[in-house]
Coordinates of C-alpha atoms (C1' of nucleotides) in Angstrom, one line a residue:
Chain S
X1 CA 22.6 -12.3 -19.0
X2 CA 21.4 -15.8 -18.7
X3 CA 22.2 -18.8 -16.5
X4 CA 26.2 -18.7 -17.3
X5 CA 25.8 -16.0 -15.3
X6 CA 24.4 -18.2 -12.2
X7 CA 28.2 -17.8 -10.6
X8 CA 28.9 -14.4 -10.8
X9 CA 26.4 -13.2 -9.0
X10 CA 25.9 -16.1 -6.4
X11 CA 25.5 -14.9 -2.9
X12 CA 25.5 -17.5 -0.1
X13 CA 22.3 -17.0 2.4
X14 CA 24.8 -16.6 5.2
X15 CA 26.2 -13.6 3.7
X16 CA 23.3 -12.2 2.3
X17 CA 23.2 -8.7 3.0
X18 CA 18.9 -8.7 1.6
X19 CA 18.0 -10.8 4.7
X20 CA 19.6 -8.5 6.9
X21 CA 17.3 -5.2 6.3
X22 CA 15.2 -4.1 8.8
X23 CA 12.3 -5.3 7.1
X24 CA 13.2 -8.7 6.8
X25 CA 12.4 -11.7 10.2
X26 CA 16.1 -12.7 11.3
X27 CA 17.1 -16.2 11.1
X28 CA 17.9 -18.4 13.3
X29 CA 21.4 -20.5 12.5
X30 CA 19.5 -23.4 11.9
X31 CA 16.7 -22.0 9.6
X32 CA 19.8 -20.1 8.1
X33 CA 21.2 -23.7 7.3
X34 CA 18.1 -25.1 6.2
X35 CA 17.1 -22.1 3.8
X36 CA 21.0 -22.4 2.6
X37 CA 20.2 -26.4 1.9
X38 CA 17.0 -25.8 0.5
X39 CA 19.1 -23.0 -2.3
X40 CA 19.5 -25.0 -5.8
X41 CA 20.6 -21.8 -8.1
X42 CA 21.2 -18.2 -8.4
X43 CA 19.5 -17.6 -11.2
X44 CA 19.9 -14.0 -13.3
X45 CA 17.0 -13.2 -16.2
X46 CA 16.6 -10.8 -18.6
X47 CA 13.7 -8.5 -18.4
X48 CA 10.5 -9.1 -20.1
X49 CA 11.5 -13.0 -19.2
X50 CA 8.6 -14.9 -17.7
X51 CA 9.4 -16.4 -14.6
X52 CA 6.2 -18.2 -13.6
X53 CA 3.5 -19.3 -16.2
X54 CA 0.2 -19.9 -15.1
X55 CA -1.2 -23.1 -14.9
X56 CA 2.5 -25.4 -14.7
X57 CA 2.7 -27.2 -12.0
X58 CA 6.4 -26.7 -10.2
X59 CA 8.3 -28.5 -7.4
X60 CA 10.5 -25.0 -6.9
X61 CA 9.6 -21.8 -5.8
X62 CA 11.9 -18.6 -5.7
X63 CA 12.8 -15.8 -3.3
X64 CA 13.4 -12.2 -5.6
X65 CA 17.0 -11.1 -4.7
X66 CA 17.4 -8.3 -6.8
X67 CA 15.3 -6.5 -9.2
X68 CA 11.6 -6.4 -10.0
X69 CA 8.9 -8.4 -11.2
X70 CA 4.9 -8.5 -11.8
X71 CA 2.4 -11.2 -11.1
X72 CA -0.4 -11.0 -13.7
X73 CA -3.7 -12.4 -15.1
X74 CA -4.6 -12.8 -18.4
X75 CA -8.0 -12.7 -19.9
X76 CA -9.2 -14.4 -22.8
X77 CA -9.9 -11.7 -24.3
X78 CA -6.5 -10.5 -24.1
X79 CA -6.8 -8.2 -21.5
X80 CA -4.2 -8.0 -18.4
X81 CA -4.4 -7.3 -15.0
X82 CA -1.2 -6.6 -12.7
X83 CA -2.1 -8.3 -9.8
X84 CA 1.3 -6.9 -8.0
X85 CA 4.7 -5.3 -8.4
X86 CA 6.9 -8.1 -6.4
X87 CA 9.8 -6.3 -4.9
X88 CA 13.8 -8.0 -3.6
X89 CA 12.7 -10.4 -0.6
X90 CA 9.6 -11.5 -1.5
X91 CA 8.7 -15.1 -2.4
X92 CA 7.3 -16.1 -6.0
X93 CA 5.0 -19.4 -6.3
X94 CA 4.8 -20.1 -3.2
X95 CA 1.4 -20.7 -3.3
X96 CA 2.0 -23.5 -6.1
X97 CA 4.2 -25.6 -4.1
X98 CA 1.9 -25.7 -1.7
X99 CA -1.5 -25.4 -3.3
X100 CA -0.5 -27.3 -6.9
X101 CA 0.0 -25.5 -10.2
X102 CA -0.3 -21.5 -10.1
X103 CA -3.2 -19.5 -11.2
X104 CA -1.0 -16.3 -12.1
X105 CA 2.1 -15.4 -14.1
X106 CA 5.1 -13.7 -13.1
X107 CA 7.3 -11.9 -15.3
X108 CA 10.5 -9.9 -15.1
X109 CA 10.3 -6.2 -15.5
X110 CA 13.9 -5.7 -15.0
X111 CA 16.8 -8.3 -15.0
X112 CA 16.0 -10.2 -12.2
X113 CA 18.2 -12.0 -9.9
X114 CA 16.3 -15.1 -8.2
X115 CA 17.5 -17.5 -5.4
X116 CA 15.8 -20.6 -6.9
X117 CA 14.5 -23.0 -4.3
X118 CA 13.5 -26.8 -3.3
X119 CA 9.7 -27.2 -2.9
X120 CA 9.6 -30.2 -0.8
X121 CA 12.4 -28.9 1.2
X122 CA 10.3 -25.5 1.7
X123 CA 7.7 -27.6 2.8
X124 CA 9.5 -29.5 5.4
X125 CA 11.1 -26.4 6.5
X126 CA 7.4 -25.3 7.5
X127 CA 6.3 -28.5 9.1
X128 CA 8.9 -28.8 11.2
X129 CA 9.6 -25.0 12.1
X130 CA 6.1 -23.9 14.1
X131 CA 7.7 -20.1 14.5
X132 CA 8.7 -20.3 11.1
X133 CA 5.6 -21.4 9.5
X134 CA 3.7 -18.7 11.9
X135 CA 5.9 -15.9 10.8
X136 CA 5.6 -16.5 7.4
X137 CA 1.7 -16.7 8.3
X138 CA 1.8 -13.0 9.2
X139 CA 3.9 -12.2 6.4
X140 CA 1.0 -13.7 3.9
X141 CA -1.4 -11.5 6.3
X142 CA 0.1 -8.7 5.4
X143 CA 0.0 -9.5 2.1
X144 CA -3.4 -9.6 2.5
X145 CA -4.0 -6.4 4.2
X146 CA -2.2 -4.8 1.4
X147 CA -4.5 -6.8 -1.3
X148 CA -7.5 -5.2 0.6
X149 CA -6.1 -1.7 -0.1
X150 CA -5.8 -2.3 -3.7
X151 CA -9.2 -4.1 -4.2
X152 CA -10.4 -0.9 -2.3
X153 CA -8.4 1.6 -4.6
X154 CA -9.4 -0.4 -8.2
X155 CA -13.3 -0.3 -6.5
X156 CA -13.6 3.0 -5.4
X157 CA -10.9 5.7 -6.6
X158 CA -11.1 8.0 -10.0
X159 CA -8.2 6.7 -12.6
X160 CA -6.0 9.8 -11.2
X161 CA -6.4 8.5 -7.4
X162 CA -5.6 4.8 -8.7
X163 CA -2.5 5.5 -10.2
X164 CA -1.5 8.0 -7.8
X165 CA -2.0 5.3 -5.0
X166 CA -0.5 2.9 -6.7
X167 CA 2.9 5.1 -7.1
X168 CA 3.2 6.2 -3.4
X169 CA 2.4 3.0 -2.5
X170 CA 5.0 1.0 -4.8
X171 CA 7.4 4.8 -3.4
X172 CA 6.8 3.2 0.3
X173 CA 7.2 -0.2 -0.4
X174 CA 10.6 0.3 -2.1
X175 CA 11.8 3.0 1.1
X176 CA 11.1 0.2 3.6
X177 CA 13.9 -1.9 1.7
X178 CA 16.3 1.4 0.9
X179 CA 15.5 1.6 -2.8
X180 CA 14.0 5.6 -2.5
X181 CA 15.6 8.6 -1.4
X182 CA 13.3 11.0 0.0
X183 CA 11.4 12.1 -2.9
X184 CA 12.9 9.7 -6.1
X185 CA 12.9 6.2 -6.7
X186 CA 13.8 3.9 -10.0
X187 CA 10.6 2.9 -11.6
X188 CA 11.2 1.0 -14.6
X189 CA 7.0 0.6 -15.3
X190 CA 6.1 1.2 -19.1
X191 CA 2.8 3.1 -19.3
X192 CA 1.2 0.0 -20.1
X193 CA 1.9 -2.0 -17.1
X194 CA 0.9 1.2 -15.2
X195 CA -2.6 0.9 -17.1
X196 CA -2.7 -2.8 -16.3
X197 CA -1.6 -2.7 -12.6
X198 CA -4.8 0.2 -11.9
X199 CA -7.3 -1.0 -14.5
X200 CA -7.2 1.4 -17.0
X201 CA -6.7 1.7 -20.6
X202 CA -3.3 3.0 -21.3
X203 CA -4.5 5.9 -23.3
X204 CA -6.2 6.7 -19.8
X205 CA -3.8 6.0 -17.4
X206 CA -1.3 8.5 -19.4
X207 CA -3.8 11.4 -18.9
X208 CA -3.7 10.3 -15.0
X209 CA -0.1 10.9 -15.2
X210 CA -0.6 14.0 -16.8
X211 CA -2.7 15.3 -14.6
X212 CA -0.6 14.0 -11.8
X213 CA 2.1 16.0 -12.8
X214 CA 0.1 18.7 -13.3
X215 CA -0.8 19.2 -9.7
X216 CA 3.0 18.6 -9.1
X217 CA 1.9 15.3 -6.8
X218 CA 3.9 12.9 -8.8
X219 CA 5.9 12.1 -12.2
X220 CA 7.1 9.6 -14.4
X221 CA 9.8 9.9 -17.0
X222 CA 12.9 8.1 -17.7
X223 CA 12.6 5.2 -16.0
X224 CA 12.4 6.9 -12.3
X225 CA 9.2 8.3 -10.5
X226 CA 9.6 11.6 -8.3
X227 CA 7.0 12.6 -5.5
X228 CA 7.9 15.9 -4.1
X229 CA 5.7 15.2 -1.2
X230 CA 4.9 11.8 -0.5
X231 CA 2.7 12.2 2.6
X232 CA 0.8 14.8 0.1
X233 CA 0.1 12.7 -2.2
X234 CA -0.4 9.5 0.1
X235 CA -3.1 11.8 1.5
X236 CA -4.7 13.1 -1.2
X237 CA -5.3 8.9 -2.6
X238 CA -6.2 7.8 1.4
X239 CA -3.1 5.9 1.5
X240 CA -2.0 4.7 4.6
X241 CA 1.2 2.8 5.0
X242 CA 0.7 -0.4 6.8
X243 CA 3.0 -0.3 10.1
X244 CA 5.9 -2.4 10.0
X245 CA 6.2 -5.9 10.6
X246 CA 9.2 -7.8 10.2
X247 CA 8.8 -10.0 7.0
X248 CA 9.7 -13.5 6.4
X249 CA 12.0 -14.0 3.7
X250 CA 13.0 -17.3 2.2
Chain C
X1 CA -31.5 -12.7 19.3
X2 CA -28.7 -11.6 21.3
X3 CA -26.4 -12.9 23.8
X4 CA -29.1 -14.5 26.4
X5 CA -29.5 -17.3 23.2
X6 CA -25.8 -18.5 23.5
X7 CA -26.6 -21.5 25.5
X8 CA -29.6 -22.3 23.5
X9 CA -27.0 -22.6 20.1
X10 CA -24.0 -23.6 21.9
X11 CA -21.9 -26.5 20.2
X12 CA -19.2 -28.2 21.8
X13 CA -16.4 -28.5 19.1
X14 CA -16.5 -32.4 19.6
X15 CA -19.6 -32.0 18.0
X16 CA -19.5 -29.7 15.4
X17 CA -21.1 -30.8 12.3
X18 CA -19.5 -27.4 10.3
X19 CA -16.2 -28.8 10.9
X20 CA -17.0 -32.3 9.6
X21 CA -17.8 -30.9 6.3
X22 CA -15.4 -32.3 3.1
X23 CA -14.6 -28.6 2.6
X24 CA -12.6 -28.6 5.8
X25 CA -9.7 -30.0 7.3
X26 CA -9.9 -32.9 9.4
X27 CA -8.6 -32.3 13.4
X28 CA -6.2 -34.4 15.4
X29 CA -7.9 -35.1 18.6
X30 CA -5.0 -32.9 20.3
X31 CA -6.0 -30.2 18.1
X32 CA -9.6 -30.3 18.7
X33 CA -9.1 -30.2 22.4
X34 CA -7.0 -27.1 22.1
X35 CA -9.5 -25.8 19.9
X36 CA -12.3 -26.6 22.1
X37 CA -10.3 -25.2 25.3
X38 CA -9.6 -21.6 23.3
X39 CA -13.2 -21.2 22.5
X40 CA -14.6 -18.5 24.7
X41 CA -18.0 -18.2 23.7
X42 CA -20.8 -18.5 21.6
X43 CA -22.0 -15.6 20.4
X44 CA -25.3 -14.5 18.4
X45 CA -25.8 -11.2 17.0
X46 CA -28.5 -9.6 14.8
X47 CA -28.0 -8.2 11.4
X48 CA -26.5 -5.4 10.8
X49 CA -24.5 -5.6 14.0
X50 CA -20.4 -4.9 13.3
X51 CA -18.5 -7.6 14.4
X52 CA -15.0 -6.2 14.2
X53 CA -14.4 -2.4 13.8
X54 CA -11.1 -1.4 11.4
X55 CA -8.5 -0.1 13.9
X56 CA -9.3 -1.8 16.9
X57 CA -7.4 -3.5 18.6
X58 CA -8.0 -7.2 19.6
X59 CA -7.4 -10.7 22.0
X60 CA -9.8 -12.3 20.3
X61 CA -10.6 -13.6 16.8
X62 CA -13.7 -15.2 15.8
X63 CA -14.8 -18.5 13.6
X64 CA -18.3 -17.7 11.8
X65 CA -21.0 -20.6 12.8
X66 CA -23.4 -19.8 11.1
X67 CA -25.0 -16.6 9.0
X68 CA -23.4 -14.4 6.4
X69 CA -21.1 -11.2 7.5
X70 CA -18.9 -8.8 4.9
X71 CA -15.6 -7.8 5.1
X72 CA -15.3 -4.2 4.2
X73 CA -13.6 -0.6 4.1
X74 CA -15.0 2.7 4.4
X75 CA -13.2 5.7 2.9
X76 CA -13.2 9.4 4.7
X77 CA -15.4 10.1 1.5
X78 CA -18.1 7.6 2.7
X79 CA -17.9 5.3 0.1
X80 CA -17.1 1.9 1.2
X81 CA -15.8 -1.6 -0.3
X82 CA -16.7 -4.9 1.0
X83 CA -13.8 -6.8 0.5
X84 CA -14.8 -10.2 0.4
X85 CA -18.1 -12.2 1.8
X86 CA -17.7 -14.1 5.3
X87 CA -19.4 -17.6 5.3
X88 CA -19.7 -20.1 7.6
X89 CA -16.4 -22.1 8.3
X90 CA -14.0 -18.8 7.8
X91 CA -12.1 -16.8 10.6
X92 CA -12.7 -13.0 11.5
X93 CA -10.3 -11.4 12.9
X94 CA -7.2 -13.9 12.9
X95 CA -5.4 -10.9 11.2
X96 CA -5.6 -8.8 14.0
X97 CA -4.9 -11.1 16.7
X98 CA -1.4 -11.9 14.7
X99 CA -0.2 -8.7 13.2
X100 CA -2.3 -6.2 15.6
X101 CA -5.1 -3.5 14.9
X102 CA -7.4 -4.5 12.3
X103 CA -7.3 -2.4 9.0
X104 CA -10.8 -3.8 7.9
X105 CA -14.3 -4.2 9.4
X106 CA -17.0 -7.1 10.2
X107 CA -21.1 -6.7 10.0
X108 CA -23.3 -8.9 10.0
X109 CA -25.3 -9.5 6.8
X110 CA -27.8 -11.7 8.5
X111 CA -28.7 -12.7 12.1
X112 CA -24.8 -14.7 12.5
X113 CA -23.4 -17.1 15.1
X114 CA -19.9 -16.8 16.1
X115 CA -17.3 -18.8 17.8
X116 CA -15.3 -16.3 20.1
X117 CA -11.6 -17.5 20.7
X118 CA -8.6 -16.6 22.9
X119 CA -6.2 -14.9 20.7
X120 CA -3.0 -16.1 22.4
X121 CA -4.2 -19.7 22.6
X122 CA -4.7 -19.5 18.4
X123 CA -1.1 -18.2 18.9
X124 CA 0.0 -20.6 20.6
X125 CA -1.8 -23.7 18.8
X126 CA 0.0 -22.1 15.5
X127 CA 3.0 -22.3 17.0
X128 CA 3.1 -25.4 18.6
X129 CA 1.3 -27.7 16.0
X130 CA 3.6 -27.1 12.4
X131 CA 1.1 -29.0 10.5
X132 CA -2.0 -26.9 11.8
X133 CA 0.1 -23.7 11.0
X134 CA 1.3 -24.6 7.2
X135 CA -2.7 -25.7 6.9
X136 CA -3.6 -22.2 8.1
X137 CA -0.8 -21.2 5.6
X138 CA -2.4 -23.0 2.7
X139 CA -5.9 -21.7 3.5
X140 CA -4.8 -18.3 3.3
X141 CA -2.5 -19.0 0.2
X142 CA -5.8 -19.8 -1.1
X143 CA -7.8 -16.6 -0.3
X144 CA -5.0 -14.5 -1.4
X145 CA -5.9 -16.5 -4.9
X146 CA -9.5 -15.6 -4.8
X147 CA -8.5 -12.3 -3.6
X148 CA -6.5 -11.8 -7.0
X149 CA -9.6 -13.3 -9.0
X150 CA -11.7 -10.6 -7.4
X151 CA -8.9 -8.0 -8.2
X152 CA -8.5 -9.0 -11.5
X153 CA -13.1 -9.2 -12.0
X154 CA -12.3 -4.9 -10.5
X155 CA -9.7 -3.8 -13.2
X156 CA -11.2 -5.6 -16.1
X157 CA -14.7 -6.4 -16.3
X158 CA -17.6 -4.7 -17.4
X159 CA -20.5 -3.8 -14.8
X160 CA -22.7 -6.7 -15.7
X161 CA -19.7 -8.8 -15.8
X162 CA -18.3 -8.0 -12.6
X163 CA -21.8 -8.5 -10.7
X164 CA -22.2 -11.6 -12.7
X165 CA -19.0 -13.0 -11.2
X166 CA -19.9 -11.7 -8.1
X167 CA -22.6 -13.8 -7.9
X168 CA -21.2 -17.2 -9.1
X169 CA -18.3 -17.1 -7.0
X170 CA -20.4 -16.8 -4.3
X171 CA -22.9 -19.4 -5.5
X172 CA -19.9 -22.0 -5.9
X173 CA -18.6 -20.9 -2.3
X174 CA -21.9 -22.1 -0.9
X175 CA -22.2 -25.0 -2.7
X176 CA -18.9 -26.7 -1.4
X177 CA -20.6 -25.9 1.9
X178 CA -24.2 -27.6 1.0
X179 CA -25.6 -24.4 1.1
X180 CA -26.7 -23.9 -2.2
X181 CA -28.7 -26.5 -4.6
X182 CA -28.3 -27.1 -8.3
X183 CA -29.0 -23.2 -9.4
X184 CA -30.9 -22.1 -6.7
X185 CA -29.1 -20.5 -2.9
X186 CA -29.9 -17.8 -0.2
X187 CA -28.8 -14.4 -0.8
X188 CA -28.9 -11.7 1.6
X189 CA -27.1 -8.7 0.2
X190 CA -28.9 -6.0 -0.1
X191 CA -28.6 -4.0 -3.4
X192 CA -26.1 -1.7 -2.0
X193 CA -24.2 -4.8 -0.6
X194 CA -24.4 -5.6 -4.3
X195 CA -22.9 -2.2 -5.9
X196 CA -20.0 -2.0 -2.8
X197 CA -18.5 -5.5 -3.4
X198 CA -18.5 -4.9 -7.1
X199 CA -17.7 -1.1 -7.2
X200 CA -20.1 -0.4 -9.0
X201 CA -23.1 2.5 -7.9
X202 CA -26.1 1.6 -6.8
X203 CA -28.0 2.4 -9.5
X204 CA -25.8 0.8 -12.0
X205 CA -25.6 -2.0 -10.2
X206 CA -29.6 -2.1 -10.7
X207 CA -29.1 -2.4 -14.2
X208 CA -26.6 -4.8 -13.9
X209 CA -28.6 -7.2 -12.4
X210 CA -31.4 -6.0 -14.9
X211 CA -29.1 -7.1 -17.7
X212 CA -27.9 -10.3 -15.9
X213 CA -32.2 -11.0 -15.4
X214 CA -32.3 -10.2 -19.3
X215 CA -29.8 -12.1 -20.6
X216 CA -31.2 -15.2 -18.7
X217 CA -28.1 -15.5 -16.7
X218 CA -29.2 -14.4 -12.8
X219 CA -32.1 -13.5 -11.0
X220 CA -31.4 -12.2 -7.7
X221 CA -34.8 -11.3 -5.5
X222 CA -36.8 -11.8 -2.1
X223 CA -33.2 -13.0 -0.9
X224 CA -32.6 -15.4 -3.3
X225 CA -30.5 -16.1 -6.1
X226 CA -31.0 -18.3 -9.0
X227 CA -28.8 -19.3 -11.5
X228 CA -30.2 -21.4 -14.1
X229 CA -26.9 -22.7 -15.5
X230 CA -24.3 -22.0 -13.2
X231 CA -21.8 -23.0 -15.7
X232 CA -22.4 -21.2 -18.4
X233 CA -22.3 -17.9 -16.5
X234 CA -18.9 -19.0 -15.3
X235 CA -17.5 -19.2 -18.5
X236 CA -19.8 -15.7 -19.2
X237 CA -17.5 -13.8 -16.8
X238 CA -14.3 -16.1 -16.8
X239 CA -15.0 -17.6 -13.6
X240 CA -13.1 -20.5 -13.0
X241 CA -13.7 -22.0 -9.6
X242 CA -10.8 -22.8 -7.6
X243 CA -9.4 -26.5 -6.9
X244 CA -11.0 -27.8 -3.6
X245 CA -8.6 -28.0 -0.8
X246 CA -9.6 -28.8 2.6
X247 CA -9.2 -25.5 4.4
X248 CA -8.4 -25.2 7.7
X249 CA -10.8 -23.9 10.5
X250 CA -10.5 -23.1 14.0
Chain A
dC1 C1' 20.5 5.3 -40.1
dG2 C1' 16.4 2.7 -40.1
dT3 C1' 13.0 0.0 -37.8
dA4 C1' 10.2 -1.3 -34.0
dA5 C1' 8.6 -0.2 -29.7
dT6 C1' 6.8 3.1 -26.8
dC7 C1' 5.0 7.6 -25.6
dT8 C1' 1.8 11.3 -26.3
dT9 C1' -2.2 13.6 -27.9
dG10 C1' -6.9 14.7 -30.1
dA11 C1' -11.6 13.3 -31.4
dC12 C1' -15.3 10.7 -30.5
dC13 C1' -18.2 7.2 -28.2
dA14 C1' -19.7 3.9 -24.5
dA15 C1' -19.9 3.0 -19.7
dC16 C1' -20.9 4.5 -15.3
dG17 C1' -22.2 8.0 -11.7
dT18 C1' -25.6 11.4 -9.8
dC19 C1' -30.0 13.3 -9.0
dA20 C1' -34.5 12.8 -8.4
dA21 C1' -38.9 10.8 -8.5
dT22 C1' -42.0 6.7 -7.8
dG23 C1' -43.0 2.1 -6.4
dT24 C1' -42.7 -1.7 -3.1
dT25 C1' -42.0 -4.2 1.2
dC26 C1' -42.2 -4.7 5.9
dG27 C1' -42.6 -3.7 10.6
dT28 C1' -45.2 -1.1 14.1
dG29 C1' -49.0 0.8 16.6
dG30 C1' -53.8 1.6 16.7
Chain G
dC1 C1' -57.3 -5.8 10.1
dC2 C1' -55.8 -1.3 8.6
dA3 C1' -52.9 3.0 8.5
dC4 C1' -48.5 4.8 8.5
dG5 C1' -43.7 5.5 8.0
dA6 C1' -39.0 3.9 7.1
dA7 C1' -36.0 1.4 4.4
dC8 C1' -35.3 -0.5 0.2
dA9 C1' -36.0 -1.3 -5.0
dT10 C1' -36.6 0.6 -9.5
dT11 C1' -36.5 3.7 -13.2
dG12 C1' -35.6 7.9 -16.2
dA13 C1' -32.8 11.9 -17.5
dC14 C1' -28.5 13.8 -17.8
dG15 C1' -23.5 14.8 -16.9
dT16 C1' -18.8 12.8 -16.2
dT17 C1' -15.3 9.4 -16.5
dG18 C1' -13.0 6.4 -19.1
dG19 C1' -12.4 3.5 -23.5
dT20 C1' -11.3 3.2 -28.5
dC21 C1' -9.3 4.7 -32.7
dA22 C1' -5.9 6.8 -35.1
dA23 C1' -2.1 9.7 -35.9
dG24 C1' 2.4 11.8 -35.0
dA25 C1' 6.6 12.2 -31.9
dT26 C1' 10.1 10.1 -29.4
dT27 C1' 13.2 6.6 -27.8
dA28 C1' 15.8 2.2 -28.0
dC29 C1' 18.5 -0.6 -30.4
dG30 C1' 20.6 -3.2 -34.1

DNA sequence: CGTAATCTTGACCAACGTCAATGTTCGTGG
DNA sequence: CCACGAACATTGACGTTGGTCAAGATTACG
């Protein structure tokens, strides 16, 4: 499960099935050619790898194909905090190719399969691709919009609303890309990271889950997460699912 | 102190002085022009007045002249969260001009001057200038990284921690704009400004800033904050001020 | 089968929210 | 200049939420 692997799994962009979802800005043939240029691996890592340290300055930046990872501070005091879950299609250390050396870390919660590509290639791509470069704009947007929500939930929810937003929202994140049936998705969290990603103690956030379960909104066990009723529960936090725009993906 | 003032604060972009700032980007003199030609309107409003309102939709976004405004979300259960401070130099409302109706909403924390602009001519200028739409690209890259720091200040500090970084970061945001001197800047917030950027209640943000006043650190009163050694609060609550890049502005 | 990691729970303590009362500031009208 | 009221600041008392410590149960894996 390492980088022999590399050609085993190797997809080339123009048969990428990922890029082709709904979610996901369609390319034009030349940005196709350019994003397929810009490609230097297929890269496969364990989970509990790190992908991105904080701090190190990198000329590559990678688009998630397959599997999941989170991008995370660390305190000195030890402490954690799950900044995000990063889901298939979504770019990692962007921002330090084109802001200089990262101020989070990503690591791999499951193996994770990662299209590893050129930073000054990336770069050029956006300079010389306005509609490009203003897509993926909107797509950082976004981003924001959904950062706003979670500063809102960590400020102002009860640990029981926090990690109940945080499961129907991670539940609607992974629908939009066809990873959840109607009520069931994987969710291969430990209680820990659930803790970290909502800011509370793990002792805590377990006893959110518990009660969670209790009022039959939502469970956790054996590495998938059931919501009977997702609009229920999506209520009950004040979640509300940002409408659909059409992502652009690397 | 409302619209009848406009001509009597108008600026023609040409002769901006915010812009000239070392915190912002330099302009082309193409990109000034277009600038100057998608400016509507200069607009004054008093304090308290809401700028943008979450859910409505928009042509226009705005570039804040001069005063403070907050960011901020309210929940059906009346508590709100201001997301993030507005200060001179930053745009309002660009989301919702590129991805549609706003999810957030804009006051005014202080008598504020705006620049109005023509949504579809921002639109346009992203699209047609690459390097003035990777700059906007970068700046947001940027806030999304003080977005996480905030994030992270939520899920893991201690009250008197969290209003302590609170009020560095925004002491080293006004400095880069010569708006603050060595430990001494304006500060409009009101205590409940205070307690709904931090998420904290009112009262306990009250002894927050008690503590803060205690311990030496922070004095916040009769709108003004001093800091007597900005540093070592920084390293107090782990704030670590971001790299300076020069963001863009509109 | 054994060891380490993770999960789960109870008991107890600290941090934070709520309620309610008092003080202070500031603008307005007399 | 003063009287008044409204908004804001400040504080104490008390209840609730969430953190910490510690132990036992379960799972994953060599």
């Amino acid at each position: 499960m390492r980088r022999s692997d590399a050609h085993a799994t190797g997809v080339r962009c123009a048969d990428c099935m990922l890029r082709r979802k709904r979610l996901f800005r369609p390319f034009s043939p030349g940005e196709l050619a350019a994003v397929a240029a810009m490609k230097q691996q297929h890269l496969v890592v364990a989970a509990g790898t790190d992908i991105v340290r904080s701090g190190e300055r990198v000329r590559i930046c990678y688009t998630l194909f397959d599997g999941w990872a989170a991008r995370s501070h660390e305190l000195k005091s030890g402490a954690r905090q799950i900044l995000d879950v990063v889901l298939p299609g979504e770019a990692i250390a962007l921002d330090s190719v084109l802001l200089g050396a990262g101020t989070h870390s990503v690591h791999a919660l499951t193996t994770a399969a990662l299209c590893v590509l050129d930073g000054k290639q990336v770069v050029a791509l956006l300079e010389n691709s306005p509609t490009f470069a203003a897509d993926l704009l909107r797509t950082q947007l976004e981003n924001e919009r959904r950062a706003d929500a979670r500063l809102t939930m960590l400020g102002r929810l009860n640990g029981e609303e926090r990690v109940g937003y945080f499961l129907v929202e991670t539940f609607e994140r992974l629908r939009r890309r066809g990873m959840a049936d109607e009520t069931r998705c994987a969710f291969p969290l430990r209680r820990a990271d659930i803790a970290d990603a909502v800011g509370l103690s793990k002792v805590h956030a377990m006893r959110a889950l518990r009660a969670l379960r209790a009022h039959g909104l939502a469970d956790v066990s054996g590495g998938s997460l059931t919501i009977a009723n997702p609009a229920q529960l999506a209520a009950h936090v004040g979640f509300v699912p940002l409408p659909t725009t059409r992502r652009a993906i690397l």
